[in-house]
Amino acid sequence: MKIYNKYIAAIALSLVLTGCRAPMATVIKDEVKENLPQNFNQEEQQDANTNSGTTPWRQFFTDPNLVSLIETALKNNQELLITLQQIEMAKSSVLAKKGKLSPTVSAGIGAGVKKAGRYTSEGAGDATTEIEPGREMPDPLGNFEGGLMANWEIDIWKKLRTEKESAVAHYLSTVEGKNFVLSSLVEEVADNYYELLALDNQLDIIQQYIKLQERALEISKIQKEAAAATELAVKKFEAELAKSKASEYTIRQDITEKENEINALLGRYPQPIVRAKESFMSTMPQTVYTGIPSQLLANRPDIKQAELELKAAKLDVQAARKEFYPSLEISATLGLEAFKPSYLVKMPESVAYKLVGELAGPLINKSAIKANFQTADARQIQSLYEYDKTILHAYLDVANLMSKVKNIDQYYQMKSQETKALDQSIDIANQLFRNSRADYLEVLLNQRDALDAKMELIEAKQQQLSTVVDIYKSLGGGWK
């Protein structure tokens, strides 16, 4: 009989193990990371020892007004505050996964009453049972209990440890996500600050142009009275003056909106933005050193976040695969139980305990477990693609911005030359117009061209400064 029972147990165990056969996860290979180029520009060699992405933002930005704005944004920005709460939620998830590794112990008390039918096995047994000689079982039968209960899943396949490691990786990815939000916030504040300074300077230019148009209008009126100009010239100058004044109001509105956009980043209601517009055109962009592409993997928070999410996804696949294996659970209770409260203190008669160990594994209808595994496996592949996309975009960002830094510098130089030439042509045209040697159209065209060139020169300066900020962020700067 004992040998027969052993055979039954062996057959049952083999069925459990056979039914718990787990599928294999997809083997993924990160070719984008492995094929990362050695340099951003194949024609130039970069120095790995100089990388502006490692420079703290307080050292990178020298404008005290901009530094003050960034400090305020880092304290009050709502998106950053939301990200900090996501970190707290991820931290709680780690604690929850860690708690599953330890036994769950609870205490409880209970009371109840039960009456079994007389013509049942339980009722007939109670009717013929004496608690003590001469004392029958009470009917109905009360039940009072209290004690400790413990449940513990033994992590024999390290499934729970794998889930905890995945939660830790996800938590670390939220920390890197916070760093990326910091970097993006610093970039956004700086870009908007330079755009605001550019609008201030454009407003000054348009106001200067309005004064120039007013003088030209006065001259045209004087010439008309002297029969040296026509009413058409006067009307043209009046129209140009009205157009310039309309542009002034458009720029003023843009300034208001840009100030409020910065205030929104700083998490506050509208108020004036402290700034010094006078030194904008003379501000020299920071020199940026790119280092080598492999440093992006360590410097850029979004790449590190994607890498940690990929790690978490791989661990989730392992945990989902282990769901096919049998689980071992141990449950135990220890306490006091009696049908009458006064009997609870009678020892050891009222002592009750139970210890149960259960090894169970899925045999049939495993569709839910298979679906969970397939979802985790697909998410792992998706996370790899996200990681590869982040690396590729990071490399392209730096490569494009490196080219833009060079080209925008050349563009700025050409626009400076154009502006100087047109300023000189305005003086010449005005002199000729006063002497009736040039008509009003030549004056207007020269003034318009000069205005457009100065506006474009200011935009070029803003792009110079913003491009340096953008490449600083693309190299992983701004969060330290």
PDB file of C-alpha atoms in Angstrom, residues 216 219-220 223-224 227-230 233-234 237 425-447:
ATOM      1  CA  ALA A 216      10.504 110.967 -43.792  1.00  0.00           C
ATOM      2  CA  ILE A 219      10.166 115.802 -45.380  1.00  0.00           C
ATOM      3  CA  SER A 220       7.703 114.525 -47.985  1.00  0.00           C
ATOM      4  CA  GLN A 223       8.671 118.789 -50.488  1.00  0.00           C
ATOM      5  CA  LYS A 224       5.039 118.616 -51.576  1.00  0.00           C
ATOM      6  CA  ALA A 227       6.287 121.166 -55.442  1.00  0.00           C
ATOM      7  CA  ALA A 228       9.270 118.849 -55.234  1.00  0.00           C
ATOM      8  CA  ALA A 229       7.099 115.813 -54.327  1.00  0.00           C
ATOM      9  CA  THR A 230       3.566 114.620 -54.960  1.00  0.00           C
ATOM     10  CA  ALA A 233       4.643 110.194 -51.904  1.00  0.00           C
ATOM     11  CA  VAL A 234       3.009 111.653 -48.779  1.00  0.00           C
ATOM     12  CA  PHE A 237       4.952 107.432 -46.248  1.00  0.00           C
ATOM     13  CA  SER A 425      22.226 103.092 -47.964  1.00  0.00           C
ATOM     14  CA  ILE A 426      19.434 104.658 -45.865  1.00  0.00           C
ATOM     15  CA  ASP A 427      21.554 107.711 -45.115  1.00  0.00           C
ATOM     16  CA  ILE A 428      22.465 108.022 -48.789  1.00  0.00           C
ATOM     17  CA  ALA A 429      18.855 107.598 -49.953  1.00  0.00           C
ATOM     18  CA  ASN A 430      17.555 110.161 -47.457  1.00  0.00           C
ATOM     19  CA  GLN A 431      20.205 112.665 -48.551  1.00  0.00           C
ATOM     20  CA  LEU A 432      19.328 112.140 -52.200  1.00  0.00           C
ATOM     21  CA  PHE A 433      15.594 112.422 -51.435  1.00  0.00           C
ATOM     22  CA  ARG A 434      16.083 115.741 -49.650  1.00  0.00           C
ATOM     23  CA  ASN A 435      17.987 116.994 -52.672  1.00  0.00           C
ATOM     24  CA  SER A 436      15.308 115.651 -55.029  1.00  0.00           C
ATOM     25  CA  ARG A 437      17.774 113.274 -56.631  1.00  0.00           C
ATOM     26  CA  ALA A 438      15.910 110.092 -55.518  1.00  0.00           C
ATOM     27  CA  ASP A 439      12.196 109.365 -55.377  1.00  0.00           C
ATOM     28  CA  TYR A 440      10.212 108.177 -52.381  1.00  0.00           C
ATOM     29  CA  LEU A 441      10.118 104.561 -53.593  1.00  0.00           C
ATOM     30  CA  GLU A 442      13.890 104.254 -53.293  1.00  0.00           C
ATOM     31  CA  VAL A 443      13.725 105.645 -49.775  1.00  0.00           C
ATOM     32  CA  LEU A 444      10.914 103.296 -48.756  1.00  0.00           C
ATOM     33  CA  LEU A 445      12.553 100.219 -50.219  1.00  0.00           C
ATOM     34  CA  ASN A 446      15.857 100.984 -48.486  1.00  0.00           C
ATOM     35  CA  GLN A 447      14.112 101.539 -45.153  1.00  0.00           C
TER      36      GLN A 447
END
